[in-house]
Short mmCIF file of C-alpha atoms and ligand atoms in Angstrom, two decimals:
data_model
loop_
_atom_site.label_atom_id
_atom_site.label_comp_id
_atom_site.label_asym_id
_atom_site.label_seq_id
_atom_site.Cartn_x
_atom_site.Cartn_y
_atom_site.Cartn_z
CA MET A 28 -31.66 -3.09 0.00
CA ASN A 29 -29.34 -1.33 -2.42
CA ALA A 30 -26.74 -3.33 -4.34
CA LYS A 31 -23.31 -2.94 -2.75
CA ILE A 32 -21.08 -0.26 -4.25
CA TYR A 33 -17.58 -0.85 -2.92
CA LEU A 34 -15.31 2.20 -3.17
CA ASP A 35 -12.69 1.24 -0.58
CA ASN A 36 -10.11 -0.63 -2.66
CA ASN A 37 -7.11 0.84 -0.82
CA ALA A 38 -8.38 -1.01 2.27
CA THR A 39 -8.67 -4.31 0.41
CA THR A 40 -9.83 -5.70 -2.93
CA LYS A 41 -12.12 -8.44 -4.13
CA CYS A 42 -10.29 -11.64 -5.02
CA ASP A 43 -10.22 -12.05 -8.81
CA GLU A 44 -12.08 -15.20 -10.02
CA ARG A 45 -9.03 -16.19 -12.08
CA VAL A 46 -6.89 -15.95 -8.95
CA LEU A 47 -9.39 -18.07 -6.99
CA GLU A 48 -9.34 -20.70 -9.71
CA THR A 49 -5.58 -21.13 -9.51
CA LEU A 50 -5.64 -21.19 -5.70
CA LEU A 51 -8.34 -23.77 -4.96
CA PRO A 52 -6.59 -26.94 -6.22
CA TYR A 53 -3.83 -26.30 -3.68
CA LEU A 54 -6.34 -26.31 -0.83
CA LYS A 55 -8.15 -29.39 -2.13
CA ASP A 56 -6.07 -32.08 -3.81
CA GLU A 57 -2.55 -30.73 -4.18
CA TYR A 58 -1.92 -30.12 -0.50
CA GLU A 59 1.53 -31.70 -0.15
CA ASN A 60 4.26 -29.92 1.74
CA PRO A 61 6.79 -28.27 -0.60
CA SER A 62 9.59 -29.40 1.73
CA SER A 63 8.68 -33.07 1.23
CA ILE A 64 11.24 -34.74 -0.98
CA TYR A 65 8.90 -37.12 -2.81
CA THR A 66 7.70 -36.14 -6.27
CA LEU A 67 4.41 -34.56 -5.20
CA GLY A 68 6.24 -32.32 -2.73
CA ARG A 69 8.80 -31.34 -5.33
CA LYS A 70 6.01 -30.52 -7.76
CA ILE A 71 4.61 -28.02 -5.26
CA LYS A 72 8.07 -26.55 -4.70
CA GLU A 73 8.31 -26.00 -8.44
CA LYS A 74 4.97 -24.12 -8.35
CA LEU A 75 6.32 -21.87 -5.59
CA SER A 76 9.34 -21.13 -7.71
CA GLU A 77 7.11 -20.19 -10.67
CA ALA A 78 5.14 -17.78 -8.46
CA ARG A 79 8.37 -16.31 -7.10
CA LYS A 80 9.61 -15.68 -10.65
CA LYS A 81 6.36 -13.89 -11.55
CA VAL A 82 6.58 -11.64 -8.48
CA ALA A 83 10.26 -10.94 -9.15
CA LYS A 84 9.52 -10.00 -12.76
CA VAL A 85 6.88 -7.41 -11.86
CA ILE A 86 9.44 -5.38 -9.86
CA ASN A 87 12.51 -6.27 -11.98
CA ALA A 88 14.04 -8.34 -9.17
CA LYS A 89 15.68 -11.78 -9.16
CA GLU A 90 13.87 -14.87 -7.93
CA GLU A 91 16.35 -15.25 -5.03
CA GLU A 92 15.54 -11.72 -3.85
CA ILE A 93 11.88 -12.52 -3.08
CA ILE A 94 10.75 -13.69 0.37
CA PHE A 95 7.11 -14.60 0.90
CA THR A 96 5.64 -13.42 4.20
CA SER A 97 2.16 -13.38 5.78
CA CYS A 98 1.44 -9.72 4.97
CA ALA A 99 3.08 -6.40 4.19
CA SER A 100 3.05 -5.46 7.88
CA GLU A 101 5.32 -8.44 8.52
CA SER A 102 7.50 -7.45 5.54
CA ASN A 103 7.83 -3.89 6.87
CA SER A 104 8.73 -5.14 10.35
CA MET A 105 11.25 -7.61 8.94
CA ALA A 106 12.89 -4.99 6.71
CA ILE A 107 13.31 -2.53 9.59
CA MET A 108 14.59 -5.12 12.07
CA ASN A 109 16.97 -6.43 9.42
CA ALA A 110 18.43 -2.97 8.89
CA VAL A 111 18.82 -2.55 12.64
CA LYS A 112 20.60 -5.89 13.09
CA ASN A 113 22.88 -5.22 10.11
CA HIS A 114 24.05 -1.86 11.52
CA PRO A 115 24.82 -2.45 15.21
CA LYS A 116 26.95 0.71 15.56
CA GLN A 117 24.51 3.27 14.13
CA ARG A 118 21.42 4.68 15.85
CA HIS A 119 19.68 7.11 13.47
CA ILE A 120 16.73 6.43 11.13
CA ILE A 121 14.89 8.80 8.78
CA THR A 122 11.25 8.23 7.91
CA THR A 123 8.13 10.35 7.29
CA LYS A 124 5.09 11.35 9.30
CA VAL A 125 2.76 9.75 6.76
CA GLU A 126 3.90 6.11 6.76
CA HIS A 127 1.65 3.14 7.44
CA ALA A 128 1.13 2.14 11.10
CA SER A 129 3.34 -0.94 10.67
CA ILE A 130 6.29 1.38 10.02
CA LEU A 131 5.45 4.06 12.59
CA GLU A 132 4.81 1.57 15.40
CA ALA A 133 8.15 -0.12 14.71
CA MET A 134 9.85 3.29 14.86
CA HIS A 135 8.21 4.10 18.20
CA ASP A 136 9.44 0.79 19.54
CA LEU A 137 12.98 1.51 18.35
CA GLU A 138 12.89 4.96 19.99
CA GLN A 139 12.12 3.19 23.29
CA GLN A 140 15.28 1.16 22.71
CA GLY A 141 17.42 4.27 22.30
CA TYR A 142 17.35 4.83 18.53
CA TYR A 143 16.84 8.34 17.10
CA VAL A 144 14.16 8.75 14.47
CA THR A 145 13.68 11.81 12.26
CA TYR A 146 10.08 12.00 11.05
CA LEU A 147 10.10 14.18 7.92
CA SER A 148 7.22 16.62 7.73
CA VAL A 149 4.99 17.15 4.70
CA ASN A 150 3.33 20.31 3.38
CA GLU A 151 -0.43 20.85 3.12
CA LYS A 152 -0.53 18.71 -0.03
CA GLY A 153 1.30 15.90 1.73
CA GLN A 154 4.51 16.47 -0.26
CA LEU A 155 7.97 15.78 1.16
CA SER A 156 11.07 17.95 0.83
CA LEU A 157 14.15 16.20 -0.56
CA GLU A 158 16.34 18.98 0.88
CA GLU A 159 14.96 18.31 4.34
CA LEU A 160 15.70 14.63 3.85
CA GLU A 161 19.29 15.23 2.77
CA GLN A 162 19.87 17.68 5.62
CA ALA A 163 18.66 15.08 8.12
CA ILE A 164 21.33 12.55 7.08
CA THR A 165 24.22 12.14 9.54
CA LYS A 166 27.09 9.66 9.89
CA ASP A 167 24.85 7.80 12.34
CA THR A 168 22.03 7.29 9.78
CA PHE A 169 21.69 3.68 8.66
CA LEU A 170 18.10 3.51 7.37
CA ILE A 171 15.70 5.62 5.29
CA VAL A 172 12.06 4.50 5.08
CA VAL A 173 9.72 6.30 2.68
CA MET A 174 6.57 4.80 1.18
CA MET A 175 6.08 4.71 -2.59
CA ALA A 176 2.41 5.76 -2.52
CA ASN A 177 0.30 6.96 0.37
CA ASN A 178 -2.80 4.92 1.17
CA GLU A 179 -4.94 7.89 2.27
CA LEU A 180 -4.05 10.62 -0.22
CA GLY A 181 -2.68 8.52 -3.07
CA ASN A 182 0.42 10.77 -3.15
CA LEU A 183 3.44 9.36 -4.99
CA TYR A 184 6.81 10.05 -3.36
CA PRO A 185 10.12 10.73 -5.18
CA ILE A 186 11.52 7.25 -4.68
CA LYS A 187 14.08 7.50 -7.47
CA GLU A 188 15.62 10.64 -5.98
CA ILE A 189 15.55 9.17 -2.47
CA GLY A 190 17.16 5.97 -3.77
CA ALA A 191 19.94 8.05 -5.33
CA LEU A 192 20.53 9.89 -2.04
CA ALA A 193 20.56 6.62 -0.10
CA GLU A 194 23.12 5.22 -2.51
CA LYS A 195 25.26 8.37 -2.32
CA TYR A 196 25.45 8.18 1.49
CA HIS A 197 25.55 4.32 1.64
CA ILE A 198 22.29 4.08 3.57
CA TYR A 199 19.87 1.15 3.53
CA PHE A 200 16.61 2.27 1.82
CA HIS A 201 13.27 0.59 2.51
CA THR A 202 10.06 1.46 0.69
CA ASP A 203 6.51 0.27 1.31
CA ALA A 204 5.11 -0.25 -2.20
CA VAL A 205 1.81 -1.82 -1.13
CA GLN A 206 -0.43 0.80 -2.77
CA ALA A 207 1.83 1.37 -5.75
CA LEU A 208 1.90 -2.18 -7.11
CA GLY A 209 -0.09 -2.43 -10.33
CA LYS A 210 -0.68 1.33 -10.41
CA ILE A 211 2.81 2.57 -11.30
CA LYS A 212 5.91 0.92 -12.72
CA ILE A 213 8.25 -0.45 -10.06
CA ASP A 214 11.85 -1.24 -10.93
CA VAL A 215 13.87 -1.98 -7.81
CA ARG A 216 17.18 -1.74 -9.68
CA ASP A 217 16.46 1.62 -11.28
CA LEU A 218 15.11 2.97 -7.98
CA LYS A 219 18.11 1.71 -5.94
CA ILE A 220 15.94 0.14 -3.29
CA THR A 221 17.42 -2.14 -0.61
CA THR A 222 14.15 -3.64 0.61
CA LEU A 223 10.52 -3.30 -0.51
CA SER A 224 7.17 -4.59 0.76
CA LEU A 225 4.11 -5.79 -1.15
CA SER A 226 0.74 -7.19 -0.13
CA GLY A 227 -1.52 -9.61 -2.02
CA HIS A 228 -4.90 -8.35 -0.90
CA LYS A 229 -4.50 -4.93 -2.51
CA ILE A 230 -4.13 -6.53 -5.95
CA HIS A 231 -7.06 -8.98 -5.99
CA ALA A 232 -5.25 -11.88 -4.28
CA PRO A 233 -6.37 -13.09 -0.82
CA LYS A 234 -5.55 -11.51 2.52
CA GLY A 235 -2.66 -13.14 4.35
CA ILE A 236 0.13 -13.10 1.78
CA GLY A 237 2.92 -10.55 1.53
CA VAL A 238 6.33 -10.12 -0.05
CA LEU A 239 9.64 -8.72 1.08
CA TYR A 240 12.14 -7.96 -1.66
CA VAL A 241 15.74 -7.89 -0.36
CA LYS A 242 18.49 -6.73 -2.69
CA GLU A 243 21.07 -9.41 -3.42
CA ASN A 244 24.12 -9.53 -1.12
CA THR A 245 22.19 -7.84 1.72
CA PRO A 246 22.46 -10.05 4.82
CA VAL A 247 19.02 -11.20 5.98
CA GLN A 248 18.17 -11.86 9.62
CA PRO A 249 14.93 -13.77 10.11
CA LEU A 250 12.04 -12.64 12.30
CA ILE A 251 10.67 -16.20 12.24
CA TYR A 252 13.32 -18.92 12.42
CA GLY A 253 13.20 -22.03 10.25
CA HIS A 254 14.54 -23.34 6.98
CA GLN A 255 11.91 -22.13 4.51
CA GLU A 256 12.31 -19.13 2.19
CA HIS A 257 16.10 -19.61 1.85
CA ASN A 258 16.28 -19.87 5.69
CA PHE A 259 15.06 -16.26 5.96
CA ARG A 260 11.47 -16.90 7.02
CA GLY A 261 10.46 -20.10 8.77
CA GLY A 262 7.02 -21.71 8.60
CA THR A 263 5.51 -24.05 6.03
CA GLU A 264 4.75 -21.93 3.02
CA ASN A 265 1.21 -20.68 2.38
CA VAL A 266 1.26 -22.55 -0.92
CA ALA A 267 -2.22 -21.72 -2.19
CA PHE A 268 -1.89 -18.00 -1.50
CA ILE A 269 1.62 -17.77 -2.91
CA ILE A 270 0.35 -19.33 -6.14
CA ALA A 271 -2.63 -16.95 -6.04
CA LEU A 272 -0.26 -14.00 -5.71
CA GLY A 273 1.69 -15.27 -8.72
CA THR A 274 -1.51 -15.21 -10.77
CA ALA A 275 -2.50 -11.78 -9.43
CA VAL A 276 0.81 -10.23 -10.49
CA GLU A 277 0.56 -11.94 -13.88
CA LEU A 278 -2.81 -10.24 -14.34
CA ILE A 279 -1.13 -6.91 -13.65
CA TYR A 280 0.89 -7.39 -16.86
CA GLN A 281 -2.23 -8.13 -18.85
CA ASP A 282 -4.57 -5.53 -17.38
CA GLU A 283 -2.49 -2.78 -15.84
CA TYR A 284 -2.49 -0.24 -18.64
CA GLN A 285 -6.19 -0.45 -19.44
CA THR A 286 -7.21 -0.67 -15.78
CA ASN A 287 -5.27 2.44 -14.82
CA ILE A 288 -6.71 4.44 -17.71
CA LYS A 289 -10.18 3.41 -16.59
CA LEU A 290 -9.49 4.17 -12.92
CA LYS A 291 -8.16 7.63 -13.70
CA TYR A 292 -11.05 8.37 -16.02
CA LEU A 293 -13.61 7.35 -13.38
CA ARG A 294 -11.79 9.15 -10.54
CA ASP A 295 -11.40 12.39 -12.50
CA LYS A 296 -14.99 12.30 -13.70
CA MET A 297 -16.20 11.71 -10.16
CA GLU A 298 -14.18 14.62 -8.77
CA LYS A 299 -15.30 16.93 -11.58
CA GLU A 300 -18.98 16.11 -11.07
CA ILE A 301 -18.78 16.45 -7.31
CA LYS A 302 -17.19 19.89 -7.69
CA GLU A 303 -19.81 20.93 -10.23
CA ARG A 304 -22.78 19.72 -8.22
CA ILE A 305 -21.71 20.48 -4.65
CA GLU A 306 -20.37 23.77 -3.33
CA GLU A 307 -17.32 24.16 -1.11
CA VAL A 308 -15.51 20.92 -1.84
CA TYR A 309 -11.82 20.39 -1.07
CA ILE A 310 -9.64 17.59 -2.40
CA TYR A 311 -6.61 16.67 -0.30
CA GLY A 312 -3.26 15.49 -1.60
CA ASP A 313 -0.87 16.11 -4.46
CA LEU A 314 -3.36 16.35 -7.31
CA GLU A 315 -0.66 16.35 -10.00
CA ASN A 316 1.20 13.33 -8.71
CA ARG A 317 -0.98 10.66 -7.16
CA LEU A 318 -2.34 7.17 -7.76
CA PRO A 319 -5.02 7.02 -10.47
CA ASN A 320 -7.65 5.50 -8.17
CA THR A 321 -7.56 7.56 -4.97
CA SER A 322 -9.46 10.66 -3.91
CA SER A 323 -9.62 12.26 -0.48
CA ILE A 324 -12.61 14.58 -0.69
CA ALA A 325 -14.03 16.88 1.96
CA ILE A 326 -17.32 18.76 1.92
CA LYS A 327 -17.38 21.88 4.02
CA GLY A 328 -19.22 21.53 7.31
CA ILE A 329 -19.99 17.79 7.04
CA LYS A 330 -17.80 15.37 8.93
CA GLY A 331 -16.26 12.49 6.98
CA GLU A 332 -17.49 9.95 9.55
CA GLU A 333 -21.05 11.16 9.16
CA LEU A 334 -20.87 11.07 5.38
CA MET A 335 -19.44 7.58 5.47
CA LEU A 336 -22.30 6.30 7.63
CA LEU A 337 -24.97 8.02 5.53
CA LEU A 338 -23.47 6.58 2.35
CA GLU A 339 -23.43 3.14 3.96
CA SER A 340 -27.19 3.35 4.43
CA PHE A 341 -27.38 3.37 0.60
CA GLY A 342 -25.01 0.41 0.31
CA ILE A 343 -22.03 2.61 -0.66
CA TYR A 344 -18.75 1.86 1.08
CA VAL A 345 -16.02 4.48 1.46
CA SER A 346 -13.63 5.13 4.32
CA THR A 347 -12.63 8.15 6.36
CA GLY A 348 -9.21 9.42 7.17
CA SER A 349 -9.77 8.28 10.73
CA ALA A 350 -8.19 5.35 12.45
CA CYS A 351 -10.90 4.43 14.92
CA ASN A 352 -10.40 2.45 18.03
CA SER A 353 -13.42 1.23 19.91
CA GLU A 354 -14.06 4.44 21.82
CA ILE A 355 -12.31 7.44 20.31
CA ALA A 356 -12.14 8.38 16.66
CA GLU A 357 -8.70 9.90 16.26
CA PRO A 358 -7.92 12.16 13.32
CA SER A 359 -5.72 10.44 10.75
CA HIS A 360 -1.98 11.01 11.31
CA VAL A 361 -1.65 11.73 7.57
CA LEU A 362 -4.15 14.60 7.68
CA VAL A 363 -2.65 15.88 10.92
CA ALA A 364 0.76 15.90 9.18
CA CYS A 365 -0.81 17.95 6.32
CA LYS A 366 -2.19 20.37 8.95
CA ALA A 367 -5.63 19.78 7.46
CA ASN A 368 -8.48 21.99 8.62
CA MET A 369 -10.50 19.04 9.91
CA GLU A 370 -13.11 21.23 11.60
CA ASP A 371 -14.37 22.55 8.26
CA TYR A 372 -13.04 20.01 5.80
CA SER A 373 -13.05 16.47 7.14
CA PRO A 374 -12.65 14.04 4.21
CA ILE A 375 -13.87 10.69 3.01
CA ARG A 376 -11.48 8.52 1.02
CA ILE A 377 -12.76 7.01 -2.20
CA SER A 378 -10.45 4.38 -3.67
CA LEU A 379 -11.60 2.79 -6.90
CA GLY A 380 -10.82 -0.67 -8.17
CA LYS A 381 -10.99 -2.53 -11.46
CA TYR A 382 -14.53 -3.80 -10.80
CA ASN A 383 -16.06 -0.34 -10.36
CA THR A 384 -18.29 0.86 -13.18
CA GLU A 385 -19.33 4.25 -14.48
CA ALA A 386 -22.90 3.54 -13.31
CA GLU A 387 -21.64 2.98 -9.76
CA ILE A 388 -19.77 6.27 -9.80
CA GLU A 389 -22.88 8.09 -11.08
CA GLU A 390 -24.97 6.51 -8.33
CA PHE A 391 -22.39 7.50 -5.71
CA VAL A 392 -22.25 11.13 -6.88
CA LYS A 393 -26.07 11.30 -6.98
CA ARG A 394 -26.39 9.93 -3.43
CA LEU A 395 -23.64 12.19 -2.13
CA GLU A 396 -25.31 15.22 -3.64
CA SER A 397 -28.69 14.37 -2.09
CA ILE A 398 -27.11 13.70 1.33
CA VAL A 399 -25.30 17.05 1.22
CA ARG A 400 -28.46 18.91 0.13
CA LEU A 401 -30.42 17.40 3.00
CA LYS A 402 -27.70 18.15 5.54
CA ARG A 403 -27.26 21.72 4.37
CA ARG A 404 -31.00 22.44 4.38
CA LYS A 405 -31.21 21.66 8.13
N1 PLP B 24 1.32 -0.42 3.88
C1 PLP B 24 0.34 0.28 3.32
C2 PLP B 24 0.66 1.56 2.61
C3 PLP B 24 -0.98 -0.17 3.39
O1 PLP B 24 -1.96 0.55 2.84
C4 PLP B 24 -1.23 -1.40 4.05
C5 PLP B 24 -2.62 -1.91 4.19
O2 PLP B 24 -3.52 -1.22 4.58
C6 PLP B 24 -0.16 -2.10 4.61
C7 PLP B 24 1.11 -1.58 4.51
C8 PLP B 24 -0.35 -3.38 5.35
O3 PLP B 24 -0.64 -4.45 4.50
P1 PLP B 24 -1.07 -5.86 5.11
O4 PLP B 24 -2.54 -5.77 5.36
O5 PLP B 24 -0.72 -6.86 4.06
O6 PLP B 24 -0.28 -6.05 6.35
#
């Protein structure tokens, strides 16, 4: 059995040992409820406040602007529903064709309720047009939703320019920054963002903890009623995971620069070697403006799904652009939006993380090359 080589860090990441260490005491001995008014409860509440400050700092927000949720999908849903409830007279939303399912599904639901949604198209590199966005704005537009970084291609979107447009037309602007956190600088004030979502498990914290940033003075309507999280999100707080998230964002300050240099070095080296050693390779996305860790690579004539399974037999884990349900493998909506030639060039997504090594990348390229040679010989 080969040692596991995990190259799917945009799907989820390994929990950092240092994060685990700070989390465990709150599952073992320090399990009091932060709403309890005795000293032990208040001590936990203080810990939650420390974690909130750390999260706020990493995006240049204020502590009061941070709401902890169960995941970024919840944060996205809450942000959209909040915008809807705050603008009862308007019916038009602008988003893109390449958002995460938690955004697109919410939009489909709103369309059923009579809202109008403009889905901005992208070009073959997955880039958006700011002119198209501005032209789509009407008096009826109350919400713009554009992700900061795309999970499949790694593309970075012009959030600063979109924030400026949203401000100019007085429109609520939500961005999903799940893949961007730790990889690029996020400053909610500079970017003029109204609401923003984050997720713990993409930055080496556990699954099941998310964040919604809401700009001060924006009314907040809860999805889950109760008195926690400034009355905005009910439910006893997930203390251990909130503290874990605080540690994970703190590690971003310490490691971010070095980690991103390493990720980009490994990703670029991997792409260069694949192109040198294998013929007819195509890399999707905006190659000049993308996350340092992501690569969507297609090899002519070999389906991404097949490559993924063959790599798995060597203990190498990548993903495809496909969202599979149990019976049909549907082409990814992101690649469909890019009008990708999936017949000839169906990609695998490689997303590197801080634990990947140069030796792992060499092993991956070697295995990929031998798989392609074998397939092409047939
Ligand atoms: N948004 C993006 C861009 C993602 O990649 C993901 C996770 O795959 C999510 C949202 C959802 O995050 P969570 O698993 O915390 O709900």
